[in-house]
Short mmCIF file of C-alpha atoms in Angstrom, two decimals:
data_model
loop_
_atom_site.label_atom_id
_atom_site.label_comp_id
_atom_site.label_asym_id
_atom_site.label_seq_id
_atom_site.Cartn_x
_atom_site.Cartn_y
_atom_site.Cartn_z
CA VAL A 1 64.69 119.18 72.13
CA LYS A 2 66.01 115.65 71.69
CA SER A 3 64.32 114.27 74.80
CA GLU A 4 60.95 115.53 73.62
CA LYS A 5 60.97 113.49 70.40
CA LEU A 6 59.27 110.17 71.07
CA LYS A 7 60.00 107.17 68.91
CA LEU A 8 57.65 104.25 68.42
CA ALA A 9 60.03 102.11 70.46
CA ASP A 10 59.51 104.45 73.44
CA ILE A 11 55.75 103.76 73.56
CA ASP A 12 54.74 100.85 75.75
CA LEU A 13 51.51 99.48 74.27
CA GLY A 14 51.16 96.68 76.81
CA SER A 15 50.73 92.95 76.30
CA ASP A 16 46.98 93.16 75.57
CA ALA A 17 47.28 95.55 72.64
CA VAL A 18 46.62 94.30 69.13
CA VAL A 19 47.65 96.42 66.16
CA VAL A 20 45.27 96.21 63.24
CA GLU A 21 47.05 95.24 60.04
CA GLY A 22 47.17 98.11 57.58
CA ALA A 23 46.21 100.74 60.16
CA THR A 24 49.33 102.83 60.70
CA ALA A 25 48.12 104.86 63.66
CA ALA A 26 45.25 102.81 65.10
CA VAL A 27 45.61 100.57 68.12
CA ILE A 28 42.62 98.44 69.21
CA LEU A 29 42.69 97.03 72.70
CA GLU A 30 41.27 93.61 73.50
CA GLY A 31 37.70 93.82 74.71
CA ALA A 32 36.93 96.96 72.68
CA THR A 33 34.01 96.69 70.26
CA PRO A 34 35.01 97.90 66.80
CA GLU A 35 32.57 100.09 64.93
CA PRO A 36 30.76 98.18 62.16
CA PRO A 37 31.75 99.14 58.62
CA PRO A 38 29.32 101.36 56.70
CA GLU A 39 26.87 99.77 54.33
CA ASP A 40 27.41 99.99 50.59
CA GLY A 41 26.56 103.39 49.23
CA GLN A 42 26.70 105.11 52.62
CA ALA A 43 29.35 107.52 53.89
CA PRO A 44 31.44 106.37 56.84
CA HIS A 45 30.24 107.51 60.24
CA ALA A 46 32.19 110.50 61.55
CA PRO A 47 32.95 110.89 65.27
CA PRO A 48 30.78 113.38 67.17
CA GLY A 49 31.90 116.96 66.62
CA GLU A 50 33.95 116.12 63.52
CA GLU A 51 31.18 116.00 60.90
CA LYS A 52 32.39 119.26 59.31
CA LYS A 53 36.11 118.60 59.62
CA LYS A 54 37.86 119.04 56.27
CA ARG A 55 39.80 116.12 54.87
CA ARG A 56 43.45 116.59 54.03
CA GLY A 57 44.81 116.36 50.51
CA ALA A 58 43.65 117.51 47.09
CA LYS A 59 39.98 118.39 46.66
CA HIS A 60 38.08 117.06 43.66
CA GLY A 61 37.34 119.85 41.18
CA HIS A 62 39.70 122.40 42.78
CA PRO A 63 41.82 124.12 40.09
CA GLY A 64 44.91 124.28 42.34
CA SER A 65 47.40 127.11 42.67
CA GLY A 66 49.74 126.03 39.88
CA ARG A 67 53.45 126.71 39.65
CA LYS A 68 54.57 130.16 40.81
CA ILE A 69 57.02 131.53 38.26
CA PRO A 70 59.21 134.37 39.69
CA ASP A 71 58.83 137.57 37.71
CA ASN A 72 61.84 139.36 39.25
CA LEU A 73 64.58 137.22 37.68
CA PRO A 74 66.46 137.94 34.44
CA VAL A 75 65.26 135.75 31.59
CA GLU A 76 67.60 133.50 29.59
CA GLU A 77 65.88 132.26 26.44
CA VAL A 78 66.61 128.73 25.21
CA LEU A 79 65.34 127.89 21.74
CA VAL A 80 64.39 124.23 21.23
CA GLU A 81 64.08 123.22 17.56
CA ILE A 82 63.06 120.06 15.77
CA PRO A 83 65.86 118.47 13.72
CA ALA A 84 65.50 119.32 10.03
CA GLN A 85 65.36 115.68 8.95
CA ASP A 86 62.33 115.11 11.17
CA LEU A 87 60.40 117.86 9.35
CA ILE A 88 60.70 116.34 5.86
CA CYS A 89 57.45 114.86 4.59
CA PRO A 90 57.99 111.14 3.93
CA GLU A 91 55.49 111.29 1.03
CA CYS A 92 56.65 114.24 -1.07
CA GLY A 93 59.98 115.15 0.53
CA LYS A 94 59.12 118.79 1.15
CA PRO A 95 60.42 120.39 4.41
CA GLY A 96 58.18 121.78 7.13
CA VAL A 97 58.23 125.47 8.03
CA GLU A 98 58.04 127.30 11.35
CA LYS A 99 54.61 128.63 12.34
CA ALA A 100 55.26 132.14 13.62
CA GLY A 101 53.47 133.07 16.82
CA LEU A 102 52.60 129.50 17.80
CA GLU A 103 55.56 128.79 20.08
CA ALA A 104 55.01 126.50 23.06
CA VAL A 105 56.56 128.36 26.02
CA SER A 106 57.46 126.92 29.44
CA TYR A 107 59.63 128.18 32.30
CA GLN A 108 62.28 126.70 34.60
CA VAL A 109 64.16 128.31 37.48
CA THR A 110 67.89 127.58 37.14
CA VAL A 111 71.15 128.64 38.80
CA LYS A 112 74.49 129.60 37.33
CA LYS A 113 77.32 130.30 39.79
CA GLN A 114 80.07 132.12 37.98
CA TYR A 115 83.31 133.73 39.12
CA LEU A 116 84.28 136.87 37.22
CA LEU A 117 87.58 138.66 36.85
CA ARG A 118 86.89 142.33 37.49
CA ARG A 119 89.11 144.49 35.27
CA ILE A 120 89.45 147.91 36.87
CA VAL A 121 90.31 150.67 34.40
CA ARG A 122 91.40 153.94 36.00
CA VAL A 123 90.89 156.84 33.63
CA VAL A 124 93.89 159.12 33.13
CA TYR A 125 93.30 162.86 32.66
CA GLY A 126 95.50 165.77 31.60
CA PRO A 127 95.11 169.57 31.60
CA THR A 128 94.04 171.43 28.47
CA CYS A 129 95.74 174.66 29.49
CA ALA A 130 99.37 175.76 29.63
CA CYS A 131 99.17 177.29 33.14
CA ALA A 132 101.26 174.49 34.69
CA ARG A 133 99.09 174.56 37.81
CA LEU A 134 97.82 171.00 37.36
CA PRO A 135 99.88 167.83 37.02
CA THR A 136 100.56 166.66 33.52
CA ILE A 137 98.89 163.31 34.26
CA ILE A 138 95.98 162.89 36.67
CA THR A 139 94.92 159.29 37.36
CA ALA A 140 91.63 158.38 39.03
CA PRO A 141 92.20 156.92 42.51
CA PRO A 142 91.81 153.15 42.92
CA PRO A 143 88.49 151.97 44.39
CA ALA A 144 88.44 151.15 48.08
CA GLN A 145 89.20 147.53 48.98
CA LEU A 146 88.40 145.55 52.07
CA ILE A 147 91.99 144.30 52.10
CA PRO A 148 94.28 146.85 50.41
CA LYS A 149 95.90 145.40 47.27
CA GLY A 150 94.01 142.19 47.92
CA LYS A 151 93.23 139.63 45.26
CA PHE A 152 89.55 139.16 46.14
CA ALA A 153 86.68 141.62 45.98
CA THR A 154 84.41 142.28 48.97
CA GLU A 155 81.75 139.95 47.54
CA ILE A 156 84.11 136.96 47.81
CA TRP A 157 84.86 137.60 51.48
CA VAL A 158 81.16 138.09 52.26
CA ASP A 159 80.35 134.85 50.47
CA ILE A 160 83.02 132.92 52.42
CA LEU A 161 81.86 134.27 55.79
CA ILE A 162 78.15 133.69 55.18
CA ALA A 163 78.71 130.22 53.71
CA LYS A 164 80.66 129.15 56.79
CA PHE A 165 78.74 130.77 59.63
CA MET A 166 75.23 130.77 58.21
CA SER A 167 75.25 127.71 55.92
CA HIS A 168 77.82 125.91 58.13
CA MET A 169 80.09 125.04 55.19
CA PRO A 170 83.77 124.67 56.16
CA VAL A 171 86.24 126.91 54.33
CA ASN A 172 88.16 123.98 52.86
CA ARG A 173 85.02 122.82 51.01
CA GLN A 174 84.51 126.33 49.66
CA LEU A 175 88.13 126.42 48.47
CA PHE A 176 87.60 123.10 46.72
CA GLU A 177 84.69 124.58 44.76
CA MET A 178 86.78 127.63 43.83
CA VAL A 179 89.64 125.45 42.59
CA GLN A 180 87.20 123.44 40.47
CA ALA A 181 86.03 126.74 38.95
CA GLY A 182 89.61 127.48 37.87
CA ILE A 183 90.63 129.95 40.58
CA ASP A 184 94.17 129.68 41.92
CA VAL A 185 93.61 130.09 45.66
CA ARG A 186 95.65 129.05 48.69
CA SER A 187 94.15 128.35 52.11
CA GLY A 188 96.84 130.41 53.85
CA MET A 189 95.90 133.51 51.87
CA VAL A 190 92.20 133.07 52.72
CA PHE A 191 92.74 132.53 56.45
CA ASN A 192 95.16 135.45 56.68
CA GLY A 193 92.54 137.60 54.97
CA LEU A 194 89.82 136.46 57.38
CA ARG A 195 92.12 137.23 60.31
CA LYS A 196 92.67 140.80 59.08
CA ILE A 197 88.96 141.31 58.35
CA HIS A 198 88.11 140.19 61.89
CA ALA A 199 90.70 142.44 63.52
CA ASP A 200 89.97 145.56 61.44
CA TYR A 201 86.21 145.38 60.87
CA LEU A 202 84.32 142.61 62.64
CA LYS A 203 85.78 142.98 66.13
CA PRO A 204 84.56 146.61 66.45
CA LEU A 205 81.10 145.44 65.30
CA HIS A 206 81.09 142.70 67.93
CA ASP A 207 82.18 145.17 70.62
CA ALA A 208 79.32 147.48 69.60
CA MET A 209 76.85 144.59 69.94
CA ILE A 210 78.08 143.83 73.47
CA LEU A 211 77.73 147.50 74.47
CA GLU A 212 74.20 147.57 73.08
CA LEU A 213 73.39 144.28 74.80
CA ARG A 214 74.26 145.72 78.21
CA LEU A 215 71.61 148.43 77.83
CA ALA A 216 68.77 145.90 77.70
CA GLY A 217 66.51 145.24 80.67
CA HIS A 218 65.84 141.60 79.86
CA TRP A 219 68.02 138.83 78.45
CA HIS A 220 67.93 135.20 77.45
CA ALA A 221 71.14 133.28 78.12
CA ASP A 222 72.56 129.86 77.35
CA GLU A 223 75.90 128.22 76.65
CA THR A 224 77.28 125.25 74.72
CA ARG A 225 80.64 123.55 74.35
CA TRP A 226 83.15 124.58 71.70
CA ARG A 227 86.38 122.80 70.77
CA MET A 228 89.62 124.79 70.55
CA PHE A 229 92.58 122.82 69.20
CA LEU A 230 95.33 124.83 70.89
CA ALA A 231 98.45 123.24 72.30
CA GLU A 232 98.80 125.71 75.18
CA CYS A 233 95.16 125.58 76.35
CA LYS A 234 92.56 122.96 77.15
CA SER A 235 90.49 121.95 74.18
CA LEU A 236 87.00 122.30 75.67
CA TRP A 237 85.84 125.92 75.63
CA TYR A 238 82.33 127.35 75.82
CA MET A 239 80.28 129.51 73.49
CA TRP A 240 78.01 131.74 75.57
CA GLY A 241 74.91 133.19 73.95
CA TYR A 242 72.83 136.21 75.05
CA ARG A 243 69.68 137.60 73.49
CA SER A 244 67.91 140.90 74.10
CA GLU A 245 65.08 142.57 72.23
CA ASN A 246 67.38 143.70 69.39
CA ILE A 247 70.73 141.92 69.83
CA VAL A 248 71.94 138.32 69.82
CA ALA A 249 75.57 138.16 70.94
CA PHE A 250 77.92 135.22 71.40
CA VAL A 251 81.09 135.22 73.50
CA LEU A 252 83.76 132.50 73.48
CA ASP A 253 85.55 131.75 76.75
CA GLN A 254 87.67 129.03 78.33
CA THR A 255 85.46 128.75 81.38
CA ARG A 256 81.83 128.09 82.19
CA ALA A 257 82.02 130.23 85.32
CA ALA A 258 79.83 133.16 86.34
CA ALA A 259 82.72 135.53 85.58
CA VAL A 260 81.81 135.32 81.87
CA PRO A 261 78.24 136.72 82.05
CA LEU A 262 79.38 139.16 84.76
CA LYS A 263 81.95 140.62 82.37
CA THR A 264 79.76 140.45 79.27
CA LEU A 265 76.51 141.83 80.68
CA PHE A 266 77.72 144.09 83.51
CA ASN A 267 81.38 144.76 82.65
CA LEU A 268 82.33 143.50 86.10
CA ASP A 269 85.70 141.84 86.68
CA VAL A 270 85.34 139.67 89.77
CA LYS A 271 89.08 139.42 90.41
CA GLN A 272 89.55 143.18 90.18
CA LEU A 273 86.62 143.75 92.56
CA GLU A 274 88.01 141.28 95.06
CA ASP A 275 91.44 142.93 94.85
CA ASN A 276 89.70 146.18 95.79
CA GLY A 277 88.17 144.52 98.84
CA LEU A 278 84.62 144.03 97.53
CA GLU A 279 83.06 140.60 97.99
CA LEU A 280 79.87 140.43 95.97
CA ASP A 281 78.72 137.37 97.94
CA THR A 282 78.69 139.35 101.19
CA ASP A 283 78.19 142.85 99.73
CA PRO A 284 75.66 142.45 96.90
CA VAL A 285 74.97 145.31 94.54
CA GLU A 286 71.96 147.29 95.75
CA ILE A 287 69.50 147.83 92.89
CA ALA A 288 65.92 149.03 93.24
CA PRO A 289 63.38 146.27 92.44
CA GLU A 290 61.84 148.29 89.61
CA GLN A 291 65.30 148.68 88.03
CA MET A 292 66.27 145.03 88.45
CA LYS A 293 67.01 143.28 85.18
CA THR A 294 65.58 139.88 84.32
CA MET A 295 67.00 136.80 82.60
CA ASN A 296 65.41 133.71 81.11
CA VAL A 297 67.81 130.86 81.83
CA ASP A 298 68.08 127.18 82.59
CA ARG A 299 69.04 125.99 86.07
CA TYR A 300 72.82 126.27 85.63
CA SER A 301 74.57 127.54 88.77
CA ALA A 302 76.51 130.37 87.05
CA TYR A 303 73.28 132.30 86.49
CA LYS A 304 72.28 131.78 90.11
CA THR A 305 75.52 133.54 91.07
CA LEU A 306 74.33 136.66 89.25
CA MET A 307 71.12 136.56 91.26
CA ARG A 308 73.06 136.10 94.50
CA TYR A 309 75.06 139.19 93.63
CA GLY A 310 71.79 141.12 93.44
CA LEU A 311 72.16 141.93 89.74
CA VAL A 312 69.23 140.12 88.10
CA LEU A 313 66.00 138.24 88.69
CA LEU A 314 66.05 134.78 87.13
CA ALA A 315 63.10 133.31 85.25
CA TYR A 316 63.72 129.57 85.01
CA CYS A 317 62.70 127.53 82.01
CA TRP A 318 59.52 125.44 82.21
CA ALA A 319 60.62 123.47 79.14
CA HIS A 320 63.47 122.04 81.22
CA VAL A 321 61.05 121.11 84.00
CA ARG A 322 58.78 119.41 81.49
CA ARG A 323 61.81 117.54 80.17
CA ASP A 324 62.45 116.11 83.65
CA PHE A 325 59.07 114.38 83.68
CA ILE A 326 59.40 113.18 80.08
CA ASP A 327 62.78 111.65 80.97
CA ILE A 328 61.17 109.78 83.86
CA GLY A 329 58.74 108.13 81.48
CA LYS A 330 61.60 107.15 79.17
CA LYS A 331 63.87 105.92 81.93
CA TYR A 332 61.25 103.77 83.68
CA PRO A 333 58.89 102.56 80.91
CA ALA A 334 57.97 99.39 82.78
CA ASN A 335 56.75 101.29 85.86
CA THR A 336 53.17 102.07 84.81
CA ILE A 337 52.27 104.02 87.95
CA LEU A 338 55.38 106.19 87.68
CA CYS A 339 54.81 106.84 83.96
CA GLU A 340 51.19 107.87 84.57
CA TRP A 341 52.33 110.19 87.36
CA ALA A 342 54.96 111.81 85.07
CA GLU A 343 52.43 112.16 82.23
CA ALA A 344 50.00 113.87 84.59
CA TRP A 345 52.65 116.47 85.42
CA VAL A 346 53.38 117.02 81.72
CA LEU A 347 49.68 117.79 81.21
CA LYS A 348 49.68 120.18 84.18
CA ILE A 349 52.60 122.10 82.67
CA ALA A 350 50.84 122.16 79.30
CA ASN A 351 47.81 123.67 81.04
CA LEU A 352 49.98 126.46 82.45
CA TYR A 353 51.29 127.22 78.96
CA ARG A 354 47.77 127.26 77.55
CA ILE A 355 46.39 129.64 80.19
CA ASN A 356 49.39 131.97 80.02
CA ASN A 357 49.30 132.08 76.22
CA GLU A 358 45.68 133.21 76.40
CA ARG A 359 46.51 135.71 79.15
CA VAL A 360 49.30 137.52 77.29
CA ASN A 361 47.16 137.85 74.16
CA HIS A 362 45.04 140.50 75.91
CA PRO A 363 45.88 143.97 77.30
CA LYS A 364 46.95 144.00 80.95
CA ASP A 365 44.09 146.25 82.00
CA GLY A 366 41.46 144.24 80.10
CA GLN A 367 38.81 141.99 81.62
CA LEU A 368 39.95 138.90 79.72
CA PHE A 369 43.51 139.36 80.97
CA LEU A 370 42.29 139.51 84.55
CA GLU A 371 40.18 136.39 84.10
CA TYR A 372 43.06 134.33 82.69
CA ASP A 373 45.45 135.82 85.25
CA THR A 374 43.17 134.59 88.05
CA ARG A 375 42.98 131.13 86.51
CA LEU A 376 46.75 131.04 86.12
CA ARG A 377 47.38 131.98 89.76
CA GLU A 378 44.90 129.34 90.94
CA ALA A 379 46.62 126.68 88.80
CA ILE A 380 50.01 127.76 90.19
CA GLN A 381 48.73 127.51 93.79
CA ASP A 382 47.28 124.05 93.17
CA MET A 383 50.54 122.90 91.63
CA ARG A 384 52.57 124.25 94.57
CA LYS A 385 50.44 122.28 97.04
CA GLU A 386 51.09 119.06 95.13
CA LEU A 387 54.84 119.55 95.38
CA ASP A 388 54.72 118.68 99.08
CA GLU A 389 53.22 115.25 98.50
CA LYS A 390 55.15 112.22 99.72
CA CYS A 391 56.75 110.22 96.92
CA ALA A 392 57.42 106.51 96.73
CA HIS A 393 60.08 106.68 94.02
CA ASN A 394 63.41 108.49 94.08
CA ALA A 395 62.80 109.96 90.60
CA GLN A 396 59.61 111.61 91.87
CA THR A 397 61.37 113.07 94.88
CA LYS A 398 64.21 114.46 92.74
CA ALA A 399 61.90 116.09 90.18
CA LEU A 400 59.65 117.73 92.78
CA ALA A 401 62.61 118.86 94.92
CA SER A 402 64.07 120.66 91.90
CA MET A 403 60.78 122.46 91.30
CA ILE A 404 60.59 123.54 94.96
CA ALA A 405 64.18 124.85 94.89
CA HIS A 406 63.51 126.91 91.75
CA TRP A 407 59.88 127.81 92.43
CA GLU A 408 60.42 131.56 92.81
CA GLY A 409 62.10 131.78 89.41
CA LEU A 410 59.66 129.40 87.77
CA THR A 411 56.72 131.60 88.78
CA LEU A 412 58.35 134.96 88.02
CA PHE A 413 56.41 135.13 84.75
CA VAL A 414 53.14 135.36 86.70
CA ALA A 415 53.96 138.82 88.07
CA HIS A 416 55.84 139.76 84.87
CA PRO A 417 53.63 138.83 81.90
CA GLU A 418 56.24 140.16 79.50
CA LEU A 419 58.55 137.27 80.43
CA PRO A 420 58.23 134.03 78.43
CA MET A 421 57.82 130.77 80.33
CA ASP A 422 60.90 129.16 78.80
CA ASN A 423 64.29 129.87 77.29
CA ASN A 424 63.51 128.37 73.89
CA LEU A 425 64.38 131.55 71.97
CA MET A 426 68.03 131.41 73.04
CA GLU A 427 68.22 127.65 72.67
CA ASN A 428 67.04 128.02 69.08
CA ASP A 429 69.71 130.67 68.47
CA MET A 430 72.37 128.27 69.79
CA ARG A 431 71.56 125.71 67.09
CA GLY A 432 73.74 127.52 64.56
CA CYS A 433 76.76 127.06 66.84
CA ALA A 434 75.93 123.39 67.31
CA LEU A 435 75.56 122.79 63.56
CA GLY A 436 78.80 124.59 62.79
CA ARG A 437 80.61 122.75 65.57
CA ASN A 438 79.50 119.43 64.11
CA ASN A 439 80.55 120.41 60.58
CA PHE A 440 83.99 121.85 61.25
CA LEU A 441 84.55 120.38 64.76
CA GLY A 442 85.97 123.59 66.24
CA THR A 443 88.71 126.15 65.62
CA HIS A 444 92.49 125.99 65.69
CA SER A 445 93.22 129.55 66.82
CA ARG A 446 91.87 132.01 69.33
CA TRP A 447 91.12 134.60 66.65
CA GLY A 448 89.24 131.93 64.70
CA GLY A 449 87.04 131.21 67.71
CA GLU A 450 86.42 134.92 68.26
CA LEU A 451 85.57 135.29 64.56
CA ALA A 452 83.01 132.49 64.96
CA ALA A 453 81.44 134.24 67.97
CA CYS A 454 81.31 137.52 66.06
CA MET A 455 79.82 136.07 62.87
CA TYR A 456 77.18 134.05 64.74
CA SER A 457 76.27 137.31 66.48
CA VAL A 458 75.95 139.14 63.16
CA VAL A 459 73.87 136.40 61.53
CA LYS A 460 71.45 135.91 64.43
CA THR A 461 71.08 139.64 65.11
CA CYS A 462 70.21 140.24 61.46
CA LEU A 463 67.66 137.43 61.46
CA LEU A 464 66.16 138.77 64.70
CA ASN A 465 65.63 142.14 63.00
CA GLU A 466 64.46 140.59 59.69
CA ILE A 467 67.59 141.77 57.85
CA ASP A 468 69.40 139.65 55.25
CA PRO A 469 72.78 138.79 56.88
CA LYS A 470 74.61 138.63 53.56
CA ALA A 471 73.27 141.98 52.40
CA TYR A 472 73.98 143.58 55.79
CA LEU A 473 77.58 142.34 55.85
CA ALA A 474 78.21 143.85 52.40
CA TYR A 475 76.53 147.09 53.58
CA TYR A 476 78.66 147.20 56.73
CA PHE A 477 81.93 146.54 54.87
CA LYS A 478 81.08 149.31 52.41
CA ALA A 479 80.56 151.70 55.31
CA CYS A 480 83.93 150.65 56.74
CA MET A 481 85.73 151.26 53.46
CA GLN A 482 84.20 154.74 53.10
CA ARG A 483 85.68 155.87 56.41
CA THR A 484 88.94 157.80 56.52
CA HIS A 485 89.67 156.44 60.01
CA PRO A 486 89.61 152.82 61.24
CA MET A 487 86.24 151.47 62.29
CA ASP A 488 85.57 151.54 66.04
CA ALA A 489 82.77 150.34 68.33
CA GLU A 490 81.17 153.77 68.55
CA ALA A 491 80.87 154.13 64.79
CA ALA A 492 79.78 150.51 64.33
CA GLY A 493 77.09 150.98 66.97
CA LYS A 494 75.35 153.56 64.78
CA ILE A 495 74.77 151.06 61.96
CA LEU A 496 73.68 148.01 63.94
CA PRO A 497 70.81 146.16 62.22
CA HIS A 498 68.07 147.56 64.45
CA LYS A 499 69.39 151.13 64.08
CA LEU A 500 69.30 151.28 60.29
CA ASP A 501 67.07 153.92 58.75
CA GLY A 502 63.91 152.97 56.91
CA ARG A 503 65.47 153.11 53.45
CA ALA A 504 68.38 150.85 54.43
CA LYS A 505 66.07 148.39 56.16
CA GLU A 506 63.94 148.18 53.04
CA GLN A 507 66.99 147.51 50.87
CA LEU A 508 68.42 144.89 53.24
CA LYS A 509 65.19 143.25 54.41
CA LEU A 510 65.05 139.49 54.65
CA ARG A 511 62.97 137.73 52.02
CA LYS A 512 60.67 135.08 53.44
CA ASN A 513 58.81 132.16 51.91
#
C-alpha cells in the first residue's frame, strides 16, 4: 500500500537530533551518553539478549552453496579452441596437441527464442483391392486449429495472451518483436483473431468461473478504474474483482454501483426486480444467519447496499483503518501530540493482528485457541471503550467516527475465525489490472475490455490453484478443439483449474523458486 511506505523525508527527527556521520541507521539524541568503544583485542559489547544473534552476510570458512546448474534442460555444446598459431612452440616450431580427457568444462544458462514454420504433411492413402468400396484417394484429415485455416498455431495465440495479461506487455510491442524475427504479421489480423478466440472459447470459460464463484460462501471484493476509449460511452469504467476459495473473477462494467456485484454474485437484476414490484430496501431477502454469506471488503458504499438487502455479512478491512492513522501522521507531521496519538492506534491494531494470528494457528476446540480468543475479545472491548473519548482535533474525530460506524463489520472476524482481518488478498490480485492499465492505458473496444477481464480471471485463478497459466491455457484450448460442438459454460466448468484431475494438475503445476 502506497501510504504505508515511509520515506526518510516523512520522519520528523526533531531539532535536537544529531545524526552520526557514517552511521546510516543510527540517530543519537543530545544528552544521550554513547557507549565507549571496545578496547583493542576485545569483541564489541552486544546488547542484552542479542549475544547469540547471528550476523548477516557470508560466514568465514563456510563452503557456500555454489551455482545451481539445471539438469532438466537440453544441452548445447560449444567447443572453445586455442588458435593454432598460439600452440606453436617459439623455440622449435612444433605444434601443440590436444590432451584427451582433460577438458575444462563450465556451464551457462542461455535462451534462444525462435519462430518455426510448421510444415504439415497429410499422408495420402489408397486401397490395395479392386472392390471399389473405398475411395481411390484417402487423405488424412487436417489437424484441429484454434482458428480454422488460421496462419498461427495455438502456441502463438497462447504466447500473445499470456505476454499481455500476465507479463503486461502490449500487443504492439509483441508484434514489433515478431516483425524483427522476420514474420509478416499485421495488427488487424492479430486483433481479429483475439476477438474470435474470446467469443468462441474464452467467454464460456469466464461464464463458468462466474457460475462457480456464486456457489462460494465467502468472497473478497474490490474494484479499480479502467479506461475505455469508446466514442459512444464515457471513458472511465471499472474493473470489479471477486475472490473465493478456488476462483478469482474480474468483471468490467461502466458503473461502480451495487448493481454490479448484485448481478455477478447473486444473479439479481435490480431494475427487473423493481419492475416486478420488489424493493430490496424495504423487502430484504430473508436468509437464515447460518446460511448468510460473508465478504471481506473496504468501506465502499456499494458493498453496504448488499448488506442492507440482507444478502451478506460484511467484514471490513483493518488495513484500511490502519491506513487512516498512518495518513494522520503524514498529514500533520508538525503536531507531535497528534502523531503520537496516531502511532499509538497503529500499535493497537498491530496487537490485534498479532493475537488473532496466534489464535487461528490453533484448533478451535483447543486450549490455546480459547486463551488467545479471550485475549482478543478483551483487547477489542478495551479498544471500543477508547472510541468514545473526546477528541481535540478534527482528524481524530473523523478516524474514530469511521471505526464506530463500521465496528460491527470490523469485529466480525472475532466470531468467525475463518475470516481474515483485511482484504489484502483481493487487493494483491488487483495489481495485475493496475500494471496492465499503466502499460497499455486501457482498451478501445468493449470486447477488448471483456477479454482483459476474462484473461485476468484465468491468470489469477490458475495462480491461486498453483497451476501454470500458460500451460493451462494451452490445455484448455486443446480441449476446445477436440469437441465436436462449440464450447459452453457447462463444459468449461468441468475443466476449471481447481477441478482438474491429479494427473492434469501434476502436468500443469506451477514451478516455484
